[in-house]
Coordinates of C-alpha atoms in Angstrom, one line a residue:
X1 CA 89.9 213.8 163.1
X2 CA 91.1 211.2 160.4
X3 CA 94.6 211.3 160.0
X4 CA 97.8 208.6 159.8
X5 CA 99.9 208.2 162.6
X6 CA 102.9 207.0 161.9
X7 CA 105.2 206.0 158.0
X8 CA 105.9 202.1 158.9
X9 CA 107.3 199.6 157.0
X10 CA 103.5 198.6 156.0
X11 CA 102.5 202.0 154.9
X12 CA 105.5 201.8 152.7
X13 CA 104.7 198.7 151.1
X14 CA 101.2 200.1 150.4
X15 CA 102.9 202.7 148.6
X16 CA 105.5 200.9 146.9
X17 CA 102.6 199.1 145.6
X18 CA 101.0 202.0 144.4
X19 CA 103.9 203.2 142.6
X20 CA 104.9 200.2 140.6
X21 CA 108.0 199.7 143.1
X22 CA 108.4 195.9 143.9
X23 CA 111.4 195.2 145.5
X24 CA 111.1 194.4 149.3
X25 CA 113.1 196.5 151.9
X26 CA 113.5 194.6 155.0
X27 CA 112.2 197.1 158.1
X28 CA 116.1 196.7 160.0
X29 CA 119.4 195.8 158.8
X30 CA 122.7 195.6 160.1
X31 CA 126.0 196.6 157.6
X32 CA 129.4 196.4 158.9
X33 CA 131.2 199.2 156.4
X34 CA 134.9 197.8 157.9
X35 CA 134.3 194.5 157.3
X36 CA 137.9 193.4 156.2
X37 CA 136.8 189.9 154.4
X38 CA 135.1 191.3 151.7
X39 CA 136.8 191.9 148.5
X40 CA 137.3 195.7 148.0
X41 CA 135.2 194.9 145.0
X42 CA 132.1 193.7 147.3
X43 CA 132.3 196.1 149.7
X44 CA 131.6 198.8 146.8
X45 CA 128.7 197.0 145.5
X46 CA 127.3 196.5 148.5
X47 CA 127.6 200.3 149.6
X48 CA 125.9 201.2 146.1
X49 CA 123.3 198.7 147.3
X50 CA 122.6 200.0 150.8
X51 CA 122.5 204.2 149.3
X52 CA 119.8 203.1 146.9
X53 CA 117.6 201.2 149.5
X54 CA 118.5 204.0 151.8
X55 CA 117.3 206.4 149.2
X56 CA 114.3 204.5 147.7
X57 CA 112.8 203.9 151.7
X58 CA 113.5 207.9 151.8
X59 CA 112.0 209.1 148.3
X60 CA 109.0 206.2 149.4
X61 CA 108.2 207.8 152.9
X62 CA 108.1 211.6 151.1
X63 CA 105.3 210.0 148.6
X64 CA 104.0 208.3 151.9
X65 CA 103.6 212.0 153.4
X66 CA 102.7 214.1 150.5
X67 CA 99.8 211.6 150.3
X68 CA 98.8 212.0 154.2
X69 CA 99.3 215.7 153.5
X70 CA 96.6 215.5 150.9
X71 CA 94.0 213.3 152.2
X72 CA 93.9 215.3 155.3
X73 CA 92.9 218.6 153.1
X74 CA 90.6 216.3 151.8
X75 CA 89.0 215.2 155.0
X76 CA 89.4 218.4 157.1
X77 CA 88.2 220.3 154.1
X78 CA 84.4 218.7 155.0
X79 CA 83.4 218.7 151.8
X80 CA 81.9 215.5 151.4
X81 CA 81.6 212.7 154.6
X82 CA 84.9 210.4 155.2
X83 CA 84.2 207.2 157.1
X84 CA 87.3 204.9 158.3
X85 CA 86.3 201.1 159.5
X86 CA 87.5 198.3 160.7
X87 CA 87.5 194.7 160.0
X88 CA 84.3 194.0 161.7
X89 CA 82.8 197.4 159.8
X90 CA 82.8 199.6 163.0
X91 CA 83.7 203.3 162.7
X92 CA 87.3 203.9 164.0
X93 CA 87.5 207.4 162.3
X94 CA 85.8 209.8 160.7
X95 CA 85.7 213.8 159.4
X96 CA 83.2 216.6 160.2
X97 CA 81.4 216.3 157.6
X98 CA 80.0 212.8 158.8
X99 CA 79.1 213.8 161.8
X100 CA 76.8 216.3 160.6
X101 CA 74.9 214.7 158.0
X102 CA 74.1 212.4 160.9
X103 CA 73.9 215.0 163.9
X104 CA 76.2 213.4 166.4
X105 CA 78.3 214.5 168.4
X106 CA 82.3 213.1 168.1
X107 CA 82.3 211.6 171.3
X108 CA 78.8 210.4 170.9
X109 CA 79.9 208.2 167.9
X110 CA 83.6 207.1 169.8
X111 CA 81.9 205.9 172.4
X112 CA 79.4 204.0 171.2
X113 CA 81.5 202.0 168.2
X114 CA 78.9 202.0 166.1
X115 CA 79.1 199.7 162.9
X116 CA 77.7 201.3 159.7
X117 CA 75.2 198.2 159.9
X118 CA 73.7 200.1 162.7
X119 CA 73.6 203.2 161.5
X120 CA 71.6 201.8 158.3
X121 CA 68.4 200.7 158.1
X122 CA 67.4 197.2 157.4
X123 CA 66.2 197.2 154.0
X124 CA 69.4 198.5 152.9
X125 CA 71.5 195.5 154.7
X126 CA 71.9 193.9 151.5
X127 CA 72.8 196.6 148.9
X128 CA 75.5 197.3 151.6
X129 CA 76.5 193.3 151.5
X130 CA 76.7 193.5 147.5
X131 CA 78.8 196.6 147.9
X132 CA 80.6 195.0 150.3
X133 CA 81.7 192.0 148.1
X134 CA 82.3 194.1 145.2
X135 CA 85.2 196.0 147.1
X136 CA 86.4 191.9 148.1
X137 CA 86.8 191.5 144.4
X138 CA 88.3 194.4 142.7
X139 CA 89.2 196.7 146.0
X140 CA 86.4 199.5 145.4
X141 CA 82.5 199.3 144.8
X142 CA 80.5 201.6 142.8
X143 CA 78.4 204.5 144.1
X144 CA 75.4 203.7 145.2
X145 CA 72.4 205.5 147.0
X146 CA 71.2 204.2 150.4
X147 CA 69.7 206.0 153.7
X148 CA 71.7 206.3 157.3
X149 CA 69.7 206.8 159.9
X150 CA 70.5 210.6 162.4
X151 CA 70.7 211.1 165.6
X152 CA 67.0 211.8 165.7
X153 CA 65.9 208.8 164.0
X154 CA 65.0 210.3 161.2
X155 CA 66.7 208.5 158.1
X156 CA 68.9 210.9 155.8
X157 CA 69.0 210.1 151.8
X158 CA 72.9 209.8 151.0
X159 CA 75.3 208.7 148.2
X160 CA 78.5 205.9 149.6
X161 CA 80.9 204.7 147.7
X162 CA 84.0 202.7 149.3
X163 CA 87.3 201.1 148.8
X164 CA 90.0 198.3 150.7
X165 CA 92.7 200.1 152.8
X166 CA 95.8 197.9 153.8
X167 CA 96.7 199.5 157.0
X168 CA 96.7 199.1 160.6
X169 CA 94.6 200.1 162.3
X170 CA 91.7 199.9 159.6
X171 CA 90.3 198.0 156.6
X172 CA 88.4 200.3 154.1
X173 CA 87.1 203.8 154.0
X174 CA 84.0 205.0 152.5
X175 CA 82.8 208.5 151.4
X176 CA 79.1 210.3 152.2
X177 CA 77.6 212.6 150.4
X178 CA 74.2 213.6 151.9
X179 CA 71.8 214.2 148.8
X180 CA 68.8 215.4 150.9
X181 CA 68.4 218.4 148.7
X182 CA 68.4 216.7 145.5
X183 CA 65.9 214.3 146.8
X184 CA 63.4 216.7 147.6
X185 CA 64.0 218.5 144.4
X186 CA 63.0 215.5 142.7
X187 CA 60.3 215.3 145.0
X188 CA 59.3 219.0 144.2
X189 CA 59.7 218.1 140.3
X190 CA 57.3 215.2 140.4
X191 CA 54.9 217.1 142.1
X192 CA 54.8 220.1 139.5
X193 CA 54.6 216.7 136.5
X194 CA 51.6 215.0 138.5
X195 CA 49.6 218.5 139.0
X196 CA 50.5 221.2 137.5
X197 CA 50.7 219.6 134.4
X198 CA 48.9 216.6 134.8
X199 CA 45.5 217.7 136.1
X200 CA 44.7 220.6 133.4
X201 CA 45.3 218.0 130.7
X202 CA 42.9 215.8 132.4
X203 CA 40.6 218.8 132.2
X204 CA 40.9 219.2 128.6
X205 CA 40.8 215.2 127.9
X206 CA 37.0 215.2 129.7
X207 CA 35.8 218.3 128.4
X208 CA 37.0 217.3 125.3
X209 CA 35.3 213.8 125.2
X210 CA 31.9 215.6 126.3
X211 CA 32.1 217.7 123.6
X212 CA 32.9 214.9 121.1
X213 CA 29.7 212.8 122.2
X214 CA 27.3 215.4 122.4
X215 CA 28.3 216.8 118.5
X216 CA 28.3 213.2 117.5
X217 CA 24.6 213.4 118.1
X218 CA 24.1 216.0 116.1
X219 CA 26.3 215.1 113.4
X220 CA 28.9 217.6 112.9
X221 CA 31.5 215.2 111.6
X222 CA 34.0 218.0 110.6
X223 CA 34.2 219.3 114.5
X224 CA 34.1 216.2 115.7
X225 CA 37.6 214.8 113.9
X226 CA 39.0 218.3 114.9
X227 CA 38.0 217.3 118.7
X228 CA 39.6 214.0 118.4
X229 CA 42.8 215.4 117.1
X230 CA 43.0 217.5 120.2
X231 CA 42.0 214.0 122.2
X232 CA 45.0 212.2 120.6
X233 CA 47.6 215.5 121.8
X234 CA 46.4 215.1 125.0
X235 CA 47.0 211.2 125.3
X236 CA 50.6 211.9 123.8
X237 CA 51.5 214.4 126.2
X238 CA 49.9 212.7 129.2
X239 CA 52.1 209.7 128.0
X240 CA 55.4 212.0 127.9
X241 CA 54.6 213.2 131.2
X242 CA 54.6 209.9 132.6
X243 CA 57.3 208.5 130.8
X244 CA 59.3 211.9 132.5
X245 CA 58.1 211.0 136.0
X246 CA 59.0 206.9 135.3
X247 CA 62.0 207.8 134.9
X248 CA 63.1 210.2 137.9
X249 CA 61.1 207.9 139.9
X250 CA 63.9 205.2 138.2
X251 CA 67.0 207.3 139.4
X252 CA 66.0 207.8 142.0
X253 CA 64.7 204.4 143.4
X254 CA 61.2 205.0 143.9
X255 CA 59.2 202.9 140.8
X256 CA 56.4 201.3 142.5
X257 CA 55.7 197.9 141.7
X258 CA 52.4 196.0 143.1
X259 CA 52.8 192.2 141.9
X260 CA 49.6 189.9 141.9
X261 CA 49.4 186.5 140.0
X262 CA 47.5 186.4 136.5
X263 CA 46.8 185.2 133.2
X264 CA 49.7 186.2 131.1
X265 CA 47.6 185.1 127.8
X266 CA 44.7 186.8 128.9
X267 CA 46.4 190.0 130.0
X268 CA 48.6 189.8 126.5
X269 CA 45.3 189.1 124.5
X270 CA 43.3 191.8 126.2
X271 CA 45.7 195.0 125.2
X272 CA 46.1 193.6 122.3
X273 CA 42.6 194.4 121.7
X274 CA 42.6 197.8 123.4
X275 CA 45.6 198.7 121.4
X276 CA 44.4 197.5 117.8
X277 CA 41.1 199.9 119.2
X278 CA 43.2 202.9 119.6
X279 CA 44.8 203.4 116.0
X280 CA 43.1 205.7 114.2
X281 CA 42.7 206.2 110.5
X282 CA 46.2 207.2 109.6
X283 CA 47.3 203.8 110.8
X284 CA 46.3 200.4 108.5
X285 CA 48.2 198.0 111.0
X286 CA 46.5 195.0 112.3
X287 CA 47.7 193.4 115.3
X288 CA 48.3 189.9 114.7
X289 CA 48.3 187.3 118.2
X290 CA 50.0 184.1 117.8
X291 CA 50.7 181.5 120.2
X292 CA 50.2 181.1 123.9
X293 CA 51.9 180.1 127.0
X294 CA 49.2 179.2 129.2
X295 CA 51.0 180.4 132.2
X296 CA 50.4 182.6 135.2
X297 CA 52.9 184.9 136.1
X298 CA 53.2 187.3 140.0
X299 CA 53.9 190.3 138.7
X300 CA 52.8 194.1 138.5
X301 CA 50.3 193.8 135.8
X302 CA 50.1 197.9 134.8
X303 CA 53.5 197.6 134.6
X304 CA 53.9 194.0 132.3
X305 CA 51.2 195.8 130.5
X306 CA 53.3 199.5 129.9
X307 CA 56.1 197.8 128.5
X308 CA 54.8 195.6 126.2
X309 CA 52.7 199.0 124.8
X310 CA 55.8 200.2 124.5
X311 CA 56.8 197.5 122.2
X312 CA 53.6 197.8 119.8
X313 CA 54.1 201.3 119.7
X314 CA 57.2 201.4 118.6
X315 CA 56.3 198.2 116.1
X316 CA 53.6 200.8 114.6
X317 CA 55.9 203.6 114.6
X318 CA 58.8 202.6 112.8
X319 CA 56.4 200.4 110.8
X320 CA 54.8 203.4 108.7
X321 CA 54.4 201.7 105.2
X322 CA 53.5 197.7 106.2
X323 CA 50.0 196.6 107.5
X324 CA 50.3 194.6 110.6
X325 CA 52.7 193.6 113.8
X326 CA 52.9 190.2 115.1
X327 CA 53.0 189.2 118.4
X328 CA 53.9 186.0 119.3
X329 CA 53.6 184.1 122.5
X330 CA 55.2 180.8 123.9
X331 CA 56.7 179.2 127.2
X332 CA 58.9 176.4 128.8
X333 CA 59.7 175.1 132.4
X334 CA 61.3 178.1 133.5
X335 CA 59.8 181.4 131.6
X336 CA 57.8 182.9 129.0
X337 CA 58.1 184.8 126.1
X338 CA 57.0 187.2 123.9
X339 CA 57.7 188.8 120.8
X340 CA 56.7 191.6 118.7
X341 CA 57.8 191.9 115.1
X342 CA 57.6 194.5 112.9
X343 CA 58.5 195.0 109.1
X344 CA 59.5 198.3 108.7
X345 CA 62.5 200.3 108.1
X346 CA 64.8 198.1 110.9
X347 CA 67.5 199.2 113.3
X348 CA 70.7 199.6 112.3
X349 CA 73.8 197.3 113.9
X350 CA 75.0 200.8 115.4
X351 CA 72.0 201.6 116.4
X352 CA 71.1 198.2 118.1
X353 CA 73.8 199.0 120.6
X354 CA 72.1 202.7 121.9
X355 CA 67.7 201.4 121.4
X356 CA 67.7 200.7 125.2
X357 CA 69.8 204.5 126.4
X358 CA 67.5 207.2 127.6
X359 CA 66.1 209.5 125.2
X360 CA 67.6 207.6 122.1
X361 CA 65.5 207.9 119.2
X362 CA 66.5 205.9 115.6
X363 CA 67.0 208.4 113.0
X364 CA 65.3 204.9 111.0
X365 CA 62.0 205.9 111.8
X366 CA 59.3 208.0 110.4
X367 CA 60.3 211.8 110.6
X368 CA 56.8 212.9 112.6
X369 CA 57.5 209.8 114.6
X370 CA 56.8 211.8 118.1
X371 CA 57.9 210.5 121.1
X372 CA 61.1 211.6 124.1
X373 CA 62.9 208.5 123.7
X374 CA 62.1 207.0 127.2
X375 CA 60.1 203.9 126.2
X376 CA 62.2 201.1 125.7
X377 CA 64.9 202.0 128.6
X378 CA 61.6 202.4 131.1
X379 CA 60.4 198.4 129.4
X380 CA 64.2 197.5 130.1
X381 CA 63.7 198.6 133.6
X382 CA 60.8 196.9 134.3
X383 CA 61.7 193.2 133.1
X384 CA 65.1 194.2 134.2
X385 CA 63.2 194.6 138.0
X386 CA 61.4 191.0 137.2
X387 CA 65.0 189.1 136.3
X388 CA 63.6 189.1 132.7
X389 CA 65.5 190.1 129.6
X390 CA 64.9 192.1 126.0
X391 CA 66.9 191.0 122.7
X392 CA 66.3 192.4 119.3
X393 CA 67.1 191.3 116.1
X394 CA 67.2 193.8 113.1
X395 CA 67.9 193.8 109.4
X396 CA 67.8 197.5 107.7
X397 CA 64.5 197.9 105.5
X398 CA 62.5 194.6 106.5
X399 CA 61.8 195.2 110.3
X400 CA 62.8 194.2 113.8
X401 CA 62.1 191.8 116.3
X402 CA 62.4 192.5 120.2
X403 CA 61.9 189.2 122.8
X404 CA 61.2 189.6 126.0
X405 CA 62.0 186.5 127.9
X406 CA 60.2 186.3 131.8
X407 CA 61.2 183.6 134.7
X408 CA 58.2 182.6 136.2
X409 CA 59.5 181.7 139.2
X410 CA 61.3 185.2 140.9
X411 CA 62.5 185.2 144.5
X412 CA 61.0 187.6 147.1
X413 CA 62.7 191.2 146.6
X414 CA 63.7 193.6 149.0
X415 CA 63.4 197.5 149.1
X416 CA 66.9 198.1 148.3
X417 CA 67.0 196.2 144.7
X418 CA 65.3 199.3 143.3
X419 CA 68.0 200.4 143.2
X420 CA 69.8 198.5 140.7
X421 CA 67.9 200.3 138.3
X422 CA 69.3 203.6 138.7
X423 CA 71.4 204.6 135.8

């Protein structure tokens, strides 16, 4: 069970520490109360001097004990897993709670001295490193989600956070909170997004494109732009729906990214096209390419291509009275860029600050603008993932600019850096 075993003179310090207190007391002194060759004078003020050390080490080891007294009805309490380790990050100590997010036995764990290194798998070394420097530099980390690996071998989902301890007998503790059922909540909630929703929309899309061809045939115009209506719902919705499962898929650690190398021009000038194809009547915007960078880049190419959609989108959107977007492409050494401009009603300085927060939508824009607010924090995400960058510029009533900046030369990731995306 964790507990403290004794109130030393190190304990103390902690406290005093904690406490503001920063006068040292030494751990053993010696006073001579009879001493006849001190003035009557000093021997006073020395008294008054050895009561308030006396009383300050007292009043020190109650805070010392009401603190003990608390952490162990935090720790015995089991509500959440308590890990004490050591210098060398092996378990010295640890709660209930722990043990049975992990399903080992107390002596089990004593006797083998396992590190949290081994009780961790792999890919999640180095999250646990940068955690582990972050409590080196300001004494805590922030929480972060990782997976241990059970008794059975199975590995269990869990939240740690952690903090430096100047004791002893240890170096820092760390809490666990096993987050199995939230996971598979998620899990559940993507499911119901990707079929129960999903798959009748995809119904009505393809019956609703069948229908649209064969009444073009026969001419009925007025049916046909009713169909096409229906066409455009669909799209929005399906697009809503994914945006909803990007972004659980985001908190929780789970956006897939499959990089291959290509054309960033080509790529660029190809949606482009498909995008200028896809306004309808109600929009008068041409799409305006400038530039090139005549680079490759190793990337994720559905997902380069989502978040620069997101930008034109949102260039037409908030766009509603000018007739085109510009998008402009260029390159150095190091990276390439891209930029969309738009010149409509602009973003706000306030708002500037909150464009990139989920499900923030500008008040600036068009009141039918439709739309959750996911699509510039999921286009964040994804450079974000790629060591790129987004920067907008903005003047009320004559448009916006956002650049996208991309390194084309990114190092190898590992599993655990999706999760620097998490919220």
């Amino acid at each position: 069970m964790i507990s403290f075993t004794s109130c030393n003179d190190d304990k103390i310090s902690l406290v005093r520490k904690k406490i503001g207190m920063k006068r040292n007391i030494p751990a053993q002194r010696e006073y001579v109360s009879s001493d006849t060759s001190l003035p009557v004078k000093e021997k006073t003020v020395e008294e008054i001097t050895l009561k308030e050390e006396f009383a300050e080490r007292n009043y020190l080891k109650e805070r010392l004990a009401q603190s003990e007294a608390k952490f162990k009805v935090i720790a015995e309490s089991n509500m959440i897993g308590l890990v004490l380790w050591n210098e060398k990050q092996e378990i010295v100590d640890f709660n209930d709670a722990f043990l049975n997010i992990l399903g080992y036995q107390r002596q089990e764990v004593l006797k083998e001295r396992f590190s949290l290194k081994e009780l961790t798998p792999p890919e999640f070394w180095e999250a646990d490193e940068r955690a582990y420097r972050q409590m080196a530099k300001s004494g805590s980390c922030k929480p972060y989600e990782k997976e241990l690996l059970g008794k059975d071998g199975q590995t269990v989902p869990v939240l740690v956070g952690g903090a430096f301890i100047e004791a002893e007998d240890y170096r820092g503790i760390s809490y666990v909170v096993d987050i199995s059922e939230r996971k598979e909540r998620e899990k559940e909630k993507d499911i119901f997004l990707g079929h129960e929703l999903k798959n009748p929309l995809a119904t009505i899309k393809g019956f609703s494109q069948l229908l649209i061809k064969k009444l073009e045939k026969r001419g009925d115009v007025e049916t046909v732009s009713y169909l096409k209506k229906i066409d455009k719902k669909v799209n929005h919705l399906t697009k809503i729906i994914n945006d909803i499962t990007d972004l659980s898929r985001l908190r929780a650690g789970k956006m897939e990214f499959s990089d291959e190398l290509f054309s960033f021009d080509r790529l660029v000038k190809e949606l482009v096209r498909d995008f200028q194809a896809s306004l309808i009547d109600e929009h008068r915007h041409e799409i305006v390419l400038e530039g090139q960078t005549q680079k490759k880049i190793f990337a994720d190419k559905t997902r380069i291509t989502q978040a620069i959609n997101n930008l034109l989108s949102n260039a037409v959107k908030y766009s509603p009275e000018a007739d085109k977007v510009v998008v402009r492409l260029s390159s150095d050494e190091s990276s390439l860029q891209i930029e969309v401009q738009d010149f409509g009603v602009g973003i706000s300085k306030e708002d500037k600050t909150k464009v990139f927060q989920p499900f923030y939508r500008s008040v600036s824009g068009k009141k039918s603008s439709s739309g959750v607010g996911l699509g510039l924090y999921i286009t964040e995400r994804i450079l974000r993932y790629y060591r790129g960058k987004i920067e907008v510029e903005s003047t009320l009533g004559k448009g916006s600019i956002f650049r996208v900046t991309l390194p084309l030369k990114i190092k190898e990731r590992k599993k655990d850096e999706l999760y620097s995306l998490i919220i």
